[in-house]
Coordinates of C-alpha atoms in Angstrom, one line a residue:
S258 CA 3.2 -31.7 -35.8
L259 CA 0.5 -29.5 -34.4
D260 CA -2.1 -28.1 -36.7
G261 CA -2.2 -24.3 -36.9
H262 CA 0.0 -21.9 -35.0
F263 CA 0.4 -21.0 -31.4
G264 CA -2.3 -18.5 -30.4
E265 CA -5.0 -20.0 -32.6
N266 CA -8.0 -21.6 -30.9
Q267 CA -6.9 -20.2 -27.6
A268 CA -10.5 -20.4 -26.3
A269 CA -10.5 -24.2 -26.4
M270 CA -11.0 -24.5 -22.7
C271 CA -14.5 -23.0 -23.0
Q272 CA -15.5 -24.9 -26.1
G273 CA -16.9 -28.3 -26.5
G274 CA -19.3 -29.7 -23.9
I275 CA -22.5 -31.7 -24.7
H276 CA -23.3 -32.1 -28.4
L277 CA -26.7 -30.9 -29.7
D278 CA -27.4 -34.4 -30.9
D279 CA -26.9 -35.7 -27.3
I280 CA -29.4 -33.1 -26.0
R281 CA -32.0 -34.2 -28.6
A282 CA -31.5 -37.8 -27.5
L283 CA -31.9 -37.1 -23.8
G284 CA -35.5 -38.3 -24.0
S285 CA -34.4 -41.8 -24.5
C286 CA -32.0 -41.9 -21.5
G287 CA -32.7 -44.3 -18.6
M288 CA -31.9 -41.9 -15.8
V289 CA -31.7 -38.2 -15.4
I290 CA -29.8 -36.6 -12.4
S291 CA -30.7 -33.1 -11.3
I292 CA -28.2 -31.3 -9.0
G293 CA -29.1 -28.4 -6.8
A294 CA -32.4 -26.8 -5.9
S295 CA -32.4 -24.7 -9.0
M296 CA -32.5 -27.8 -11.2
K297 CA -35.0 -29.9 -9.2
E298 CA -38.1 -28.7 -11.0
V299 CA -36.4 -29.2 -14.4
G300 CA -35.7 -32.8 -13.5
E301 CA -39.2 -33.4 -12.3
R302 CA -40.7 -32.0 -15.5
F303 CA -38.4 -34.1 -17.5
A304 CA -39.6 -37.2 -15.6
V305 CA -43.2 -36.3 -16.3
L306 CA -42.5 -36.0 -20.0
H307 CA -40.4 -39.2 -20.1
P308 CA -41.9 -41.5 -17.5
H309 CA -39.6 -44.4 -18.6
A310 CA -36.6 -42.5 -17.3
K311 CA -35.7 -42.5 -13.6
H312 CA -35.2 -39.2 -12.0
L313 CA -32.5 -38.8 -9.3
H314 CA -32.2 -35.5 -7.5
V315 CA -29.4 -34.5 -5.1
A316 CA -29.0 -31.2 -3.2
G317 CA -25.3 -31.0 -4.1
I318 CA -22.2 -33.0 -5.1
M319 CA -19.5 -31.3 -3.1
G320 CA -17.8 -32.9 -0.1
L321 CA -18.1 -36.3 1.6
Q322 CA -21.7 -36.4 2.7
A323 CA -23.2 -35.0 -0.5
T324 CA -21.1 -37.3 -2.8
D325 CA -21.9 -40.3 -0.6
A326 CA -25.6 -39.6 -1.0
L327 CA -25.3 -39.5 -4.8
V328 CA -23.1 -42.6 -5.0
E329 CA -25.5 -44.6 -2.7
Q330 CA -28.5 -43.7 -4.8
V331 CA -26.8 -44.5 -8.1
V332 CA -25.7 -47.8 -6.6
H333 CA -29.3 -48.5 -5.5
L334 CA -30.8 -47.7 -8.8
T335 CA -28.3 -49.4 -11.1
G336 CA -26.9 -52.2 -8.9
A337 CA -23.4 -51.2 -10.1
A338 CA -20.8 -50.9 -7.3
P339 CA -18.4 -47.9 -7.2
D340 CA -15.2 -48.5 -9.1
A341 CA -11.6 -48.5 -7.7
R342 CA -11.0 -44.9 -8.7
T343 CA -14.1 -43.7 -6.9
K344 CA -13.2 -45.6 -3.7
R345 CA -9.6 -44.2 -3.9
W346 CA -10.7 -40.6 -4.2
R347 CA -13.2 -41.1 -1.3
Q348 CA -10.3 -42.2 0.9
R349 CA -8.1 -39.3 -0.3
L350 CA -10.9 -36.9 0.6
Q351 CA -11.1 -38.4 4.1
D352 CA -7.4 -37.9 4.5
V353 CA -7.7 -34.3 3.3
M354 CA -10.6 -33.7 5.7
I355 CA -8.5 -34.9 8.7
D356 CA -5.6 -32.6 7.8
A357 CA -7.7 -29.6 6.8
H358 CA -9.9 -29.5 9.9
F359 CA -7.0 -28.3 12.0
T360 CA -7.0 -25.1 10.0
I361 CA -10.5 -24.7 8.6
G362 CA -12.0 -25.7 11.9
K363 CA -10.7 -22.5 13.4
A364 CA -11.8 -20.2 10.6
R365 CA -14.9 -18.1 10.0
F366 CA -16.1 -17.7 6.4
I367 CA -18.4 -15.5 4.4
L368 CA -19.6 -17.0 1.1
A369 CA -21.1 -15.1 -1.7
G370 CA -22.4 -16.1 -5.1
E371 CA -24.9 -18.3 -6.9
P372 CA -27.1 -20.1 -4.3
D373 CA -26.5 -23.7 -5.3
R374 CA -22.8 -23.0 -5.4
I375 CA -22.5 -21.4 -2.0
A376 CA -24.8 -24.1 -0.5
D377 CA -22.3 -26.7 -1.7
M378 CA -19.3 -24.8 -0.3
A379 CA -21.0 -24.3 3.1
Q380 CA -21.7 -28.0 3.4
A381 CA -18.1 -28.9 2.6
L382 CA -16.6 -26.3 5.0
T383 CA -18.9 -27.2 7.9
E384 CA -18.0 -30.9 7.5
V385 CA -14.5 -30.1 8.6
G386 CA -15.6 -27.8 11.4
G387 CA -15.5 -24.5 9.6
T388 CA -17.9 -21.7 10.6
V389 CA -19.9 -20.0 7.9
L390 CA -20.9 -16.6 9.4
A391 CA -22.9 -15.6 6.4
A392 CA -24.0 -16.8 3.0
V393 CA -25.0 -14.1 0.6
G394 CA -26.9 -15.4 -2.4
S395 CA -27.1 -13.5 -5.7
T396 CA -30.8 -14.5 -6.0
S397 CA -33.5 -16.1 -4.0
S398 CA -33.5 -19.9 -4.1
A399 CA -34.6 -22.9 -2.1
S400 CA -30.8 -23.7 -1.8
L401 CA -30.6 -20.9 0.8
Q402 CA -33.4 -22.3 3.1
H403 CA -31.4 -25.0 4.9
L404 CA -27.8 -23.8 4.3
P405 CA -25.5 -24.3 7.3
A406 CA -24.7 -20.7 8.0
Q407 CA -25.4 -18.3 10.9
Q408 CA -26.9 -15.8 8.6
V409 CA -28.3 -16.2 5.1
M410 CA -29.5 -13.5 2.8
V411 CA -30.0 -12.4 -0.8
G412 CA -27.7 -9.4 -1.3
D413 CA -24.6 -7.9 -3.0
L414 CA -21.1 -6.7 -2.3
E415 CA -22.3 -3.9 0.1
D416 CA -23.8 -6.6 2.3
I417 CA -20.6 -8.6 2.2
E418 CA -18.6 -5.5 3.3
D419 CA -20.8 -5.0 6.3
L420 CA -20.2 -8.6 7.5
L421 CA -16.5 -8.9 6.8
P422 CA -15.0 -7.5 10.1
D423 CA -15.9 -10.7 12.0
A424 CA -14.7 -13.1 9.3
D425 CA -11.4 -14.6 8.5
A426 CA -12.0 -15.3 4.8
L427 CA -14.3 -14.3 1.9
I428 CA -15.0 -16.9 -0.7
C429 CA -16.5 -15.3 -3.8
N430 CA -15.7 -14.1 -7.3
L431 CA -13.1 -11.5 -8.4
H432 CA -15.2 -8.6 -7.3
G433 CA -14.7 -9.5 -3.7
H434 CA -10.9 -9.2 -3.8
R435 CA -10.8 -5.4 -3.3
I436 CA -13.2 -5.6 -0.4
A437 CA -11.3 -8.4 1.3
Q438 CA -8.0 -6.4 0.9
V439 CA -9.5 -3.3 2.4
H440 CA -10.5 -5.2 5.5
G441 CA -7.4 -7.3 5.7
K442 CA -9.2 -10.5 5.0
I443 CA -8.3 -13.6 2.9
H444 CA -10.0 -13.8 -0.5
I445 CA -10.4 -17.3 -1.8
P446 CA -11.6 -16.9 -5.4
R447 CA -14.6 -19.0 -6.5
G448 CA -17.5 -18.2 -8.8
Y449 CA -17.8 -16.0 -11.9
P450 CA -16.1 -13.8 -13.1
L451 CA -12.5 -14.8 -12.3
Y452 CA -10.9 -13.3 -15.4
E453 CA -7.7 -12.4 -13.5
Q454 CA -6.8 -16.0 -13.1
I455 CA -5.9 -18.6 -15.8
G456 CA -7.3 -22.1 -16.0
V457 CA -10.4 -21.4 -13.9
Q458 CA -12.5 -23.4 -16.3
M459 CA -10.5 -26.5 -15.5
K460 CA -10.7 -26.3 -11.8
L461 CA -12.8 -29.1 -10.2
D462 CA -14.7 -28.6 -6.9
T463 CA -17.2 -31.4 -7.1
L464 CA -17.5 -35.0 -6.0
Y465 CA -14.8 -36.7 -3.9
Q466 CA -11.8 -35.4 -6.0
G467 CA -13.1 -31.9 -6.4
G468 CA -14.2 -31.7 -2.8
A469 CA -10.6 -32.6 -1.7
M470 CA -9.1 -30.0 -4.0
F471 CA -11.4 -27.3 -2.6
L472 CA -10.5 -28.0 1.0
I473 CA -6.8 -28.0 0.0
D474 CA -7.2 -24.6 -1.6
V475 CA -9.0 -23.2 1.4
A476 CA -6.7 -24.7 4.0
N477 CA -3.6 -23.6 2.1
A478 CA -4.9 -20.0 1.8
L479 CA -5.4 -19.9 5.6
I480 CA -2.0 -21.4 6.3
E481 CA -0.3 -18.9 3.9
E482 CA -2.0 -16.0 5.7
R483 CA -0.9 -17.3 9.1
M484 CA 2.7 -17.6 7.9
R485 CA 2.6 -14.1 6.4
K486 CA 1.5 -12.6 9.7
H487 CA 4.0 -14.6 11.6
L488 CA 6.9 -13.2 9.5
Q489 CA 5.8 -9.6 9.9

């Protein structure tokens, strides 16, 4: 039988994570991986304080190229080959990229949110031929310096609204939904907050598996909109 009653501990999805004892023991680890420009300095400082630990930094872990770069460096540093599951998800991502490029390759996107996050998404979209018209970061970051977008800025929802007429889809948090509706554009929810959806905490966008699921979500949103217009 289940302990307790239905409705108790309903916040379980946002509980857990790393244990405090694990954080205290990080100084004895053999390798630390920092992900995204916002975390690079933290990883470098850690390496200075703990010179016995190897520091591996990657710009992102979303999509084929970024995940390949991470896997290659881990293999080089550890000598351990990727397991069967990793190889299988890489092949699945490749299959998804082939299918998704027919739809995403014709679309123009505006991305808005946390800089490391939108940099990851821009990389994944452009890998399959998508065009990122603009990337609007919530704060200044090195992630925005080499982001594959026609226009990059630090801004807010007003900046997004000015750019939307030329785009097909807006990828950002819940606050972009109204703006997208006003302009007749697709809203693909990503970021925080997304409190009008359930299970957001369980959604995976990173590495081979998550990259595949992200492209599937984006392609299906575009396909659904195309079908809706066709039936009108």
